[in-house]
CSV table of C-alpha atoms (C1' of nucleotides) in Angstrom, one decimal:
chain,number,residue,atom,x,y,z
A,22,MET,CA,152.2,54.7,15.4
A,23,LYS,CA,152.4,57.7,17.3
A,24,GLU,CA,154.7,57.7,20.0
A,25,GLN,CA,156.4,60.9,19.7
A,26,ASP,CA,154.9,61.4,16.0
A,27,LEU,CA,157.7,59.9,14.4
A,28,CYS,CA,158.5,62.1,11.7
A,29,CYS,CA,162.0,61.8,10.0
A,30,GLU,CA,162.6,58.3,12.3
A,31,GLU,CA,166.7,58.0,10.5
A,32,ALA,CA,168.2,60.4,8.0
A,33,CYS,CA,167.2,63.4,8.8
A,34,VAL,CA,167.7,63.8,12.4
A,35,HIS,CA,170.9,65.3,13.6
A,36,PRO,CA,171.6,63.9,16.5
A,37,GLU,CA,175.1,65.6,17.2
A,38,HIS,CA,173.7,69.4,16.3
A,39,ILE,CA,170.5,68.2,19.4
A,40,GLU,CA,172.9,66.6,21.5
A,41,ALA,CA,175.0,70.0,21.6
A,42,ALA,CA,171.5,71.7,22.0
A,43,LYS,CA,170.7,70.4,24.3
A,44,SER,CA,174.0,71.2,26.7
A,45,HIS,CA,173.4,74.5,26.8
A,46,MET,CA,169.3,74.9,27.4
A,47,PRO,CA,168.3,76.2,30.4
A,48,ASP,CA,167.0,74.2,33.1
A,49,GLU,CA,163.0,73.4,32.6
A,50,ASP,CA,162.3,75.6,35.8
A,51,SER,CA,163.9,78.4,34.2
A,52,LEU,CA,162.1,77.6,31.1
A,53,PHE,CA,158.7,77.6,32.6
A,54,SER,CA,160.0,80.8,35.2
A,55,LEU,CA,161.2,82.9,31.8
A,56,ALA,CA,158.1,82.3,29.8
A,57,GLU,CA,156.3,82.9,33.5
A,58,LEU,CA,157.6,86.7,33.2
A,59,PHE,CA,157.5,87.1,29.5
A,60,LYS,CA,153.8,86.2,29.8
A,61,VAL,CA,153.0,89.7,32.4
A,62,PHE,CA,155.0,91.1,29.3
A,63,SER,CA,152.3,90.5,26.6
A,64,ASP,CA,149.6,92.2,27.7
A,65,SER,CA,149.1,95.8,26.5
A,66,THR,CA,147.8,97.2,29.2
A,67,ARG,CA,150.3,95.7,31.5
A,68,ILE,CA,152.8,97.2,29.4
A,69,ARG,CA,151.3,101.0,29.0
A,70,ILE,CA,151.2,100.5,33.1
A,71,MET,CA,155.3,99.8,33.2
A,72,CYS,CA,155.7,102.1,30.6
A,73,ALA,CA,153.7,104.6,32.5
A,74,LEU,CA,155.7,104.0,36.2
A,75,ALA,CA,159.3,104.7,34.3
A,76,ASP,CA,160.4,107.8,35.5
A,77,GLU,CA,158.0,108.3,39.1
A,78,GLU,CA,155.5,106.3,41.1
A,79,LEU,CA,151.8,107.0,40.6
A,80,CYS,CA,148.6,105.8,42.8
A,81,VAL,CA,146.4,103.2,41.3
A,82,CYS,CA,143.5,105.8,40.5
A,83,ASP,CA,146.5,108.1,38.8
A,84,ILE,CA,147.5,105.0,36.7
A,85,ALA,CA,143.0,104.4,35.5
A,86,ASP,CA,142.7,107.7,34.9
A,87,LEU,CA,146.1,107.7,32.7
A,88,LEU,CA,145.2,104.7,30.7
A,89,GLY,CA,141.6,105.2,30.5
A,90,VAL,CA,141.6,101.4,32.1
A,91,SER,CA,138.8,101.1,35.4
A,92,GLN,CA,140.0,100.8,38.2
A,93,SER,CA,139.4,97.0,39.2
A,94,ALA,CA,141.4,95.9,35.6
A,95,ILE,CA,144.3,98.4,36.7
A,96,SER,CA,144.0,96.6,40.0
A,97,HIS,CA,143.4,93.3,38.8
A,98,GLN,CA,146.7,94.0,36.2
A,99,LEU,CA,148.9,95.7,39.1
A,100,ARG,CA,149.0,92.6,41.0
A,101,LEU,CA,150.4,90.0,38.6
A,102,LEU,CA,153.2,92.3,38.3
A,103,ARG,CA,153.7,92.9,41.8
A,104,ALA,CA,153.5,88.8,41.9
A,105,SER,CA,156.6,89.1,39.3
A,106,HIS,CA,158.4,91.5,41.6
A,107,LEU,CA,158.5,94.2,38.4
A,108,VAL,CA,156.6,96.6,40.4
A,109,ARG,CA,156.5,97.4,43.7
A,110,THR,CA,154.1,99.7,46.0
A,111,ARG,CA,154.2,102.7,49.2
A,112,ARG,CA,150.5,103.4,51.2
A,113,GLU,CA,150.2,107.2,52.1
A,114,GLY,CA,147.3,107.3,53.4
A,115,LYS,CA,144.2,106.2,51.1
A,116,SER,CA,146.5,105.8,48.4
A,117,VAL,CA,149.1,102.9,47.4
A,118,PHE,CA,151.6,104.4,45.1
A,119,TYR,CA,153.2,101.9,42.4
A,120,SER,CA,156.2,102.0,41.3
A,121,LEU,CA,158.7,99.9,38.7
A,122,ASP,CA,160.5,97.4,40.9
A,123,ASP,CA,163.7,96.8,38.9
A,124,HIS,CA,166.5,97.3,36.7
A,125,HIS,CA,165.0,94.7,33.7
A,126,VAL,CA,161.8,95.9,33.1
A,127,HIS,CA,163.8,98.7,31.3
A,128,SER,CA,166.2,96.7,30.2
A,129,ILE,CA,163.8,94.0,28.7
A,130,LEU,CA,161.2,97.3,27.1
A,131,ARG,CA,164.5,98.2,26.1
A,132,GLU,CA,164.8,95.6,23.2
A,133,GLY,CA,161.6,94.7,22.5
A,134,LEU,CA,161.6,98.6,21.2
A,135,ASP,CA,164.5,98.0,19.3
A,136,HIS,CA,163.9,94.7,17.6
A,137,ILE,CA,160.0,96.2,16.6
A,138,GLY,CA,162.1,99.6,15.7
A,139,HIS,CA,164.4,96.9,12.9
A,140,THR,CA,161.5,95.3,12.3
A,141,SER,CA,159.2,97.8,10.9
A,142,LYS,CA,161.7,99.4,8.8
A,143,GLY,CA,162.0,97.6,6.0
A,144,ARG,CA,160.6,94.2,6.1
A,145,GLU,CA,156.8,94.6,6.3
A,146,GLU,CA,156.4,91.7,3.3
A,147,ASN,CA,155.7,89.2,5.9
A,148,GLU,CA,153.0,90.2,7.7
A,149,ASN,CA,150.8,88.1,6.5
A,150,VAL,CA,150.9,85.9,9.5
B,23,MET,CA,127.5,106.0,36.9
B,24,LYS,CA,129.9,104.6,35.3
B,25,GLU,CA,132.3,106.7,32.8
B,26,GLN,CA,135.7,105.9,33.2
B,27,ASP,CA,135.1,104.1,36.9
B,28,LEU,CA,135.5,107.6,38.5
B,29,CYS,CA,137.3,106.3,40.7
B,30,CYS,CA,139.2,109.1,43.0
B,31,GLU,CA,136.8,111.7,40.6
B,32,GLU,CA,138.5,114.9,42.7
B,33,ALA,CA,141.1,115.2,45.8
B,34,CYS,CA,143.2,111.5,44.3
B,35,VAL,CA,144.6,112.3,41.4
B,36,HIS,CA,147.9,113.6,40.1
B,37,PRO,CA,147.4,116.1,37.3
B,38,GLU,CA,151.0,117.1,36.9
B,39,HIS,CA,151.7,113.5,37.3
B,40,ILE,CA,149.6,111.7,34.8
B,41,GLU,CA,150.8,114.5,32.4
B,42,ALA,CA,154.8,113.6,33.1
B,43,ALA,CA,153.7,109.9,32.6
B,44,LYS,CA,152.2,110.9,29.3
B,45,SER,CA,154.3,112.6,28.1
B,46,HIS,CA,157.3,110.0,27.9
B,47,MET,CA,155.0,107.0,26.7
B,48,PRO,CA,155.7,105.4,23.7
B,49,ASP,CA,152.9,105.8,21.2
B,50,GLU,CA,150.0,103.2,20.8
B,51,ASP,CA,151.4,101.3,18.1
B,52,SER,CA,154.4,100.6,19.3
B,53,LEU,CA,152.4,99.4,22.9
B,54,PHE,CA,150.5,97.1,20.8
B,55,SER,CA,153.5,95.5,18.8
B,56,LEU,CA,155.7,95.6,21.8
B,57,ALA,CA,153.0,93.4,23.6
B,58,GLU,CA,152.4,91.0,20.3
B,59,LEU,CA,157.0,90.4,20.4
B,60,PHE,CA,156.3,89.6,24.4
B,61,LYS,CA,153.6,87.2,23.6
B,62,VAL,CA,155.7,85.4,21.7
B,63,PHE,CA,158.0,84.5,23.6
B,64,SER,CA,155.3,84.5,26.5
B,65,ASP,CA,155.0,80.5,26.0
B,66,SER,CA,158.1,78.1,27.0
B,67,THR,CA,157.8,75.8,23.6
B,68,ARG,CA,159.1,78.6,21.8
B,69,ILE,CA,160.9,79.8,24.4
B,70,ARG,CA,162.5,76.0,24.1
B,71,ILE,CA,163.1,76.9,20.5
B,72,MET,CA,164.8,79.8,20.4
B,73,CYS,CA,167.2,78.5,23.2
B,74,ALA,CA,167.6,75.3,21.0
B,75,LEU,CA,168.9,77.9,18.4
B,76,ALA,CA,170.6,79.8,20.1
B,77,ASP,CA,174.1,78.5,19.0
B,78,GLU,CA,173.3,76.5,15.7
B,79,GLU,CA,170.3,76.4,13.3
B,80,LEU,CA,168.8,73.1,13.7
B,81,CYS,CA,165.5,71.1,11.3
B,82,VAL,CA,161.9,71.5,12.6
B,83,CYS,CA,162.5,67.7,13.0
B,84,ASP,CA,165.7,67.7,15.3
B,85,ILE,CA,163.7,71.1,17.4
B,86,ALA,CA,160.3,68.9,17.4
B,87,ASP,CA,163.0,65.9,18.3
B,88,LEU,CA,165.0,67.5,20.9
B,89,LEU,CA,162.0,69.0,22.3
B,90,GLY,CA,159.6,66.1,22.9
B,91,VAL,CA,156.6,68.3,20.7
B,92,SER,CA,154.6,67.1,17.8
B,93,GLN,CA,156.1,67.8,14.2
B,94,SER,CA,152.9,69.9,14.2
B,95,ALA,CA,153.3,71.5,17.4
B,96,ILE,CA,156.2,73.2,16.1
B,97,SER,CA,156.0,74.1,12.8
B,98,HIS,CA,152.4,75.7,14.3
B,99,GLN,CA,154.8,77.7,16.9
B,100,LEU,CA,157.7,78.6,13.6
B,101,ARG,CA,155.3,80.3,12.3
B,102,LEU,CA,154.5,82.2,14.8
B,103,LEU,CA,158.8,83.2,15.5
B,104,ARG,CA,158.8,83.9,12.0
B,105,ALA,CA,156.1,86.3,11.9
B,106,SER,CA,158.3,87.9,14.3
B,107,HIS,CA,161.3,88.0,12.7
B,108,LEU,CA,162.4,86.4,15.7
B,109,VAL,CA,163.7,83.1,13.6
B,110,ARG,CA,164.7,82.7,9.9
B,111,THR,CA,165.1,79.7,7.6
B,112,ARG,CA,167.0,78.1,5.2
B,113,ARG,CA,165.8,75.4,2.3
B,114,GLU,CA,167.8,72.3,2.1
B,115,GLY,CA,166.4,69.0,0.2
B,116,LYS,CA,163.6,67.9,1.8
B,117,SER,CA,164.2,69.8,5.4
B,118,VAL,CA,164.2,73.7,6.1
B,119,PHE,CA,166.9,74.8,8.8
B,120,TYR,CA,165.8,77.5,11.5
B,121,SER,CA,167.9,79.8,13.5
B,122,LEU,CA,167.7,82.7,14.7
B,123,ASP,CA,167.4,86.1,13.1
B,124,ASP,CA,167.9,88.9,15.5
B,125,HIS,CA,170.0,89.2,18.0
B,126,HIS,CA,167.3,91.0,20.4
B,127,VAL,CA,166.6,87.2,20.6
B,128,HIS,CA,169.3,86.7,22.8
B,129,SER,CA,169.2,90.4,25.1
B,130,ILE,CA,165.9,89.4,25.6
B,131,LEU,CA,166.0,86.0,27.3
B,132,ARG,CA,169.5,87.2,28.7
B,133,GLU,CA,167.6,89.9,30.7
B,134,GLY,CA,164.8,87.8,31.1
B,135,LEU,CA,166.3,85.3,33.4
B,136,ASP,CA,168.5,87.4,34.9
B,137,HIS,CA,165.3,89.3,36.4
B,138,ILE,CA,164.1,85.5,37.5
B,139,GLY,CA,167.7,84.2,38.4
B,140,HIS,CA,167.3,87.8,41.0
B,141,THR,CA,163.9,87.6,42.5
B,142,SER,CA,164.1,83.8,42.5
B,143,LYS,CA,167.0,84.3,45.4
B,144,GLY,CA,166.0,85.6,48.3
B,145,ARG,CA,162.5,86.7,47.8
B,146,GLU,CA,160.4,83.8,47.9
B,147,GLU,CA,157.8,85.4,50.8
B,148,ASN,CA,156.0,86.4,47.8
B,149,GLU,CA,154.6,84.2,45.8
B,150,ASN,CA,151.2,83.4,47.1
B,151,VAL,CA,149.9,84.8,43.8
C,29,DT,C1',154.7,60.5,-12.6
C,30,DC,C1',154.3,58.2,-8.3
C,31,DA,C1',156.0,56.7,-3.8
C,32,DA,C1',158.5,58.5,0.1
C,33,DC,C1',159.4,61.9,3.0
C,34,DA,C1',159.7,67.1,5.5
C,35,DT,C1',157.0,70.6,6.2
C,36,DA,C1',152.8,73.5,6.6
C,37,DT,C1',148.2,74.3,7.7
C,38,DG,C1',142.9,74.4,9.0
C,39,DA,C1',139.4,72.9,11.7
C,40,DA,C1',138.2,71.4,16.6
C,41,DC,C1',138.8,71.4,21.4
C,42,DA,C1',140.5,72.1,25.8
C,43,DT,C1',142.7,76.0,28.3
C,44,DA,C1',144.3,79.9,29.5
C,45,DT,C1',142.9,84.9,30.5
C,46,DA,C1',141.3,90.3,30.5
C,47,DC,C1',137.8,92.9,31.8
C,48,DT,C1',133.7,93.4,34.2
C,49,DC,C1',130.3,93.4,37.8
C,50,DA,C1',129.9,93.4,42.6
C,51,DT,C1',131.9,93.3,47.0
C,52,DA,C1',135.0,93.0,50.7
C,53,DT,C1',138.8,95.6,52.7
C,54,DG,C1',141.9,99.0,54.8
C,55,DT,C1',142.2,104.0,55.4
C,56,DT,C1',140.7,108.6,57.1
C,57,DT,C1',137.9,112.2,59.0
C,58,DC,C1',134.1,113.1,61.2
D,8,DG,C1',132.1,104.3,66.1
D,9,DA,C1',130.2,105.6,61.1
D,10,DA,C1',130.7,107.2,56.4
D,11,DA,C1',133.7,108.5,52.2
D,12,DC,C1',137.0,106.5,50.1
D,13,DA,C1',140.9,104.4,47.6
D,14,DT,C1',142.3,99.6,46.7
D,15,DA,C1',141.9,94.5,46.3
D,16,DT,C1',139.6,90.6,44.8
D,17,DG,C1',136.6,86.4,43.8
D,18,DA,C1',132.8,85.1,40.3
D,19,DG,C1',131.4,84.9,35.9
D,20,DT,C1',132.0,85.7,30.8
D,21,DA,C1',134.0,86.8,26.2
D,22,DT,C1',137.9,85.7,23.7
D,23,DA,C1',142.6,84.2,22.4
D,24,DT,C1',146.0,80.1,22.8
D,25,DG,C1',148.6,76.3,22.4
D,26,DT,C1',147.4,71.4,20.7
D,27,DT,C1',145.7,67.2,18.1
D,28,DC,C1',144.2,65.5,14.0
D,29,DA,C1',143.8,65.3,9.4
D,30,DT,C1',145.5,66.7,5.2
D,31,DA,C1',147.8,69.7,2.4
D,32,DT,C1',152.5,71.1,0.0
D,33,DG,C1',157.3,70.7,-1.8
D,34,DT,C1',160.7,67.9,-2.1
D,35,DT,C1',163.9,63.8,-3.8
D,36,DG,C1',164.5,59.5,-6.0
D,37,DA,C1',163.3,55.7,-8.2
DNA sequence: TCAACATATGAACATATACTCATATGTTTC
DNA sequence: GAAACATATGAGTATATGTTCATATGTTGA
């Protein structure tokens, strides 16, 4: 049989814990949106773009030059960032300037850096993924 | 020609802005680790696992049951979470209990939820990715 | 030691995604 | 309007990744 895998069909599950956990779970839509948001943060090119924009706006070719990535690749990534409301644009003549669109970008990056700072300190033991 | 794409080879680039941005960029290793960390947050199954563990530890089959995902899939995902130091384990007999390993999990999820809360409010106009 | 159970893991497969290339769109200057 | 330039985008491709399936590992009780 194979309905829901039926692992630990009796004793092991803790129904009261499951109910408690269920009660404070965000709704499905939020969970999906959350994953989508962090997906945007999950590529180092996009992270580098956001870091580059941390202090001031830059045009597309500035970013491409700064990161050593092709204009096309940058443009594709900027599109994703914009779709997630993480950057905004301002046109000035032929150039388009991008800047961060949300204070959460800073907070999220900071929390992330904080985490990797902590984990890299004294816990190199289980790097064997 | 094709060396570095040579977009805006002269006038457009703003060298002083590029230098400024360069100066406050995290080092390459951190940027890579950051992306790796957020990659873990970029899947809704893993997000759901972390939310489920927000208040209390759960054993593997609890999580599988709660999320309606196979034991194997959960186990694979837990491995990633553990490798990123986001969850920790405690064995009790045949069961293995997982719990959050880091206060950053809460902060990161909260910032993320905050962001999607803001963007979903009145800006449905550019959902056309 | 063996059966039963909970969890972990390797291989395989289907899908997602980041880049390149070619080209389109939009802007300025002549 | 045409040329030059900055940016955007569609198609194609190589790689990454999440799940399933089969099976291994580890624990308990007989």
